[in-house]
């Protein structure tokens, strides 16, 4: 199926098992140890690898002495650029070559790979590799290298810049003007499961058990890197312990394990340590964002501009698209968005949960609150006043848009009418208390995906696709779709994911996972329904599926009587005209109440509430869990998270979970999230939209706005830590 027209009434509209808060079908396996992750996969005669990282930020290897390491107990191989094979090249989305030369591009880049009979022996020997370097001057900090920033190539079809009308003229003549700059820091995905791979060769066939969110994409990258046919590569990843974008692309663990396993003709297993993850894999770039808003005296936007600087390796084109949501969120005739990418000698910067919107809204939505204060308008009223009737830059209709409903429902439930618009007026003991809100939006992409569903004589339906589950509930949602479509109990649906031997799937990422994979399964089930109806001698359009039977009028047949030795069908979903003819986003509104300690400047979230609309909710429990999880991510972005860079050496100082701070239980108060039922028949056959990243979008801005309302201190440099607040706090009386 190609999405070229609206979706009519279909089997999911019956409101059966789809949408219900079904417990995770893989939950028991996960809590009992039955769910096996990449590093837990077992293989006879396995070897273990350990990465040796570069200890300089930029330069050249003068010499590398591996003799002591090679003589260490258990060691069977030490790979360096001197004995590694020739590999294909490209940016990180195309290839991931390792150990290809004496040059060091960034701190922590792999310079050797030690393989031994045990993990402990490999790790011990790794410290015996002696590397001497000729250091070069590196460029590490974003702010000090803005002069070299360039216009990046389009990312995922989005141009780096956009312009509508005369922004400069309209802003200069606007009666009310706001010109502010916000900054966000380097961030780490900090997922629970480390990057890990078990590599095995059978002749010229490679199998990788690896933690990867997009397996078919991973096949292509590995094929290009190792210069082998893609059909000779199998990636297996049935369970992933979190990714947040950090496992979208192939990393050094997979390539090094594959090279060593081929050389040694034995399976090789490698897991990156937590410290290695920070430098060897990807991270979110820091940003510097200038937001300019010009309005008339009633608050109608006349000019809106958003300039963003981010950084990446000189060989990379991926930039943080923090101004992309500014192109669609609010009306205004004169518009300008620009992205610039500074070349930095740093580990690759790439996608992290809600790339672009997550940090972009932390600037835009706080700027909107600053503008509301200038205009003496309620922040929600300002946003409603600038609600667009169509996409303001593409001039195409929205597939659906219910942002105002989210803001109004959230305000009613949160008690927004009790907010004092004047900062610093509400006290609770030593705490200054304030409220803040922010709009949420995230793009709704649809990617090519395929699926197969088979019904066996015992009444069990088996779903297969190369989709992944990164903890978001994909297994459960797909089981619900198949059960609904075929009229089976969910207990009779077996979902098999995470294997490139199965039909191609988009994978998990970018808020496209459930919509793309679920739509492919929907189409496969539709095809199977037609086959079953024909076998029963019924009109497929009139047939009903329930309780393991198909019926039409007075006729009814058990499905098991129709399938013979088994019956299967394939399905496919492809993006079509709808993705070009309609502007497609999910929406929401965040509300936060924050307390700021008058003496210490400590900020604590007291409560949060989110209202979202994302088409059909496929599972009420997993959807709410994803929304709340995203909001917790927003708390971290606002108050805790940031990689500390040593600008002398390009080194991430806090490269572990002891000092890279993420929210813990004590940081998280009562958080709740609800979804408004607003189907979108232009999105996909499920009439759903992406949820996984929506919860983080705007959450940090709501907290920033609440902090300002609490104490009157506006911090534009995230995270908002007590040292930044302390000296601006009012004198206690």
Coordinates of N, CA, C and O in Angstrom, one line a residue, residues 38-48 117 198-202 207 209 234 261 265-269:
X38 N 22.2 -8.7 23.0 CA 23.3 -9.1 22.1 C 24.4 -9.7 22.9 O 25.0 -10.8 22.4
X39 N 24.9 -9.2 24.0 CA 26.0 -9.7 24.7 C 25.7 -11.0 25.4 O 26.6 -11.8 25.7
X40 N 24.4 -11.3 25.6 CA 24.1 -12.5 26.3 C 24.0 -13.7 25.3 O 23.8 -14.9 25.8
X41 N 24.1 -13.5 24.0 CA 24.0 -14.6 23.1 C 25.2 -15.5 23.3 O 26.3 -15.0 23.4
X42 N 25.0 -16.8 23.3 CA 26.0 -17.8 23.6 C 26.5 -18.5 22.3 O 25.7 -18.7 21.4
X43 N 27.8 -18.8 22.2 CA 28.3 -19.5 21.1 C 29.6 -20.2 21.6 O 30.4 -19.7 22.4
X44 N 29.8 -21.4 21.1 CA 30.9 -22.2 21.4 C 32.2 -21.6 20.9 O 32.2 -20.9 19.8
X45 N 33.3 -21.7 21.7 CA 34.6 -21.3 21.2 C 34.7 -19.8 21.0 O 35.5 -19.4 20.1
X46 N 34.0 -19.1 21.8 CA 34.0 -17.6 21.5 C 35.2 -16.9 22.1 O 35.8 -17.3 23.1
X47 N 35.6 -15.9 21.4 CA 36.7 -15.0 21.9 C 36.1 -13.6 22.3 O 35.0 -13.3 21.9
X48 N 36.9 -12.9 23.0 CA 36.4 -11.6 23.5 C 37.3 -10.4 23.0 O 38.6 -10.6 23.1
X117 N 41.0 -14.9 24.9 CA 40.1 -16.0 25.3 C 39.1 -15.6 26.3 O 38.0 -16.3 26.4
X198 N 28.2 -9.9 18.9 CA 28.8 -11.2 18.7 C 28.8 -11.5 17.2 O 27.8 -11.5 16.6
X199 N 30.0 -11.6 16.7 CA 30.2 -11.8 15.2 C 30.6 -13.3 15.0 O 31.5 -13.8 15.6
X200 N 30.0 -13.9 13.9 CA 30.3 -15.2 13.5 C 30.3 -15.3 12.0 O 29.4 -14.7 11.3
X201 N 31.2 -16.1 11.5 CA 31.3 -16.3 10.0 C 31.1 -17.8 9.7 O 31.5 -18.7 10.5
X202 N 30.3 -18.1 8.7 CA 30.1 -19.4 8.1 C 30.5 -19.3 6.7 O 29.7 -18.9 5.8
X207 N 27.1 -13.4 10.4 CA 26.0 -13.2 11.3 C 26.5 -12.3 12.5 O 27.5 -12.6 13.1
X209 N 25.0 -10.8 16.0 CA 24.0 -10.5 17.1 C 24.5 -9.1 17.6 O 25.5 -9.1 18.3
X234 N 23.8 -11.1 7.9 CA 22.6 -11.3 8.7 C 22.8 -10.6 10.0 O 23.7 -10.8 10.8
X261 N 36.7 -11.8 13.8 CA 36.1 -13.1 13.7 C 36.5 -13.7 12.4 O 36.7 -15.0 12.3
X265 N 38.7 -17.0 12.4 CA 37.8 -18.1 12.1 C 37.2 -18.6 13.4 O 37.0 -19.8 13.6
X266 N 36.9 -17.7 14.3 CA 36.2 -18.0 15.6 C 35.2 -16.9 15.9 O 35.5 -15.7 15.5
X267 N 34.1 -17.2 16.6 CA 33.2 -16.1 17.0 C 33.9 -15.1 17.9 O 34.8 -15.5 18.8
X268 N 33.6 -13.8 17.8 CA 34.2 -12.8 18.6 C 33.1 -11.9 19.2 O 32.2 -11.5 18.5
X269 N 33.2 -11.7 20.5 CA 32.2 -10.9 21.2 C 32.8 -9.7 21.8 O 34.0 -9.8 22.3

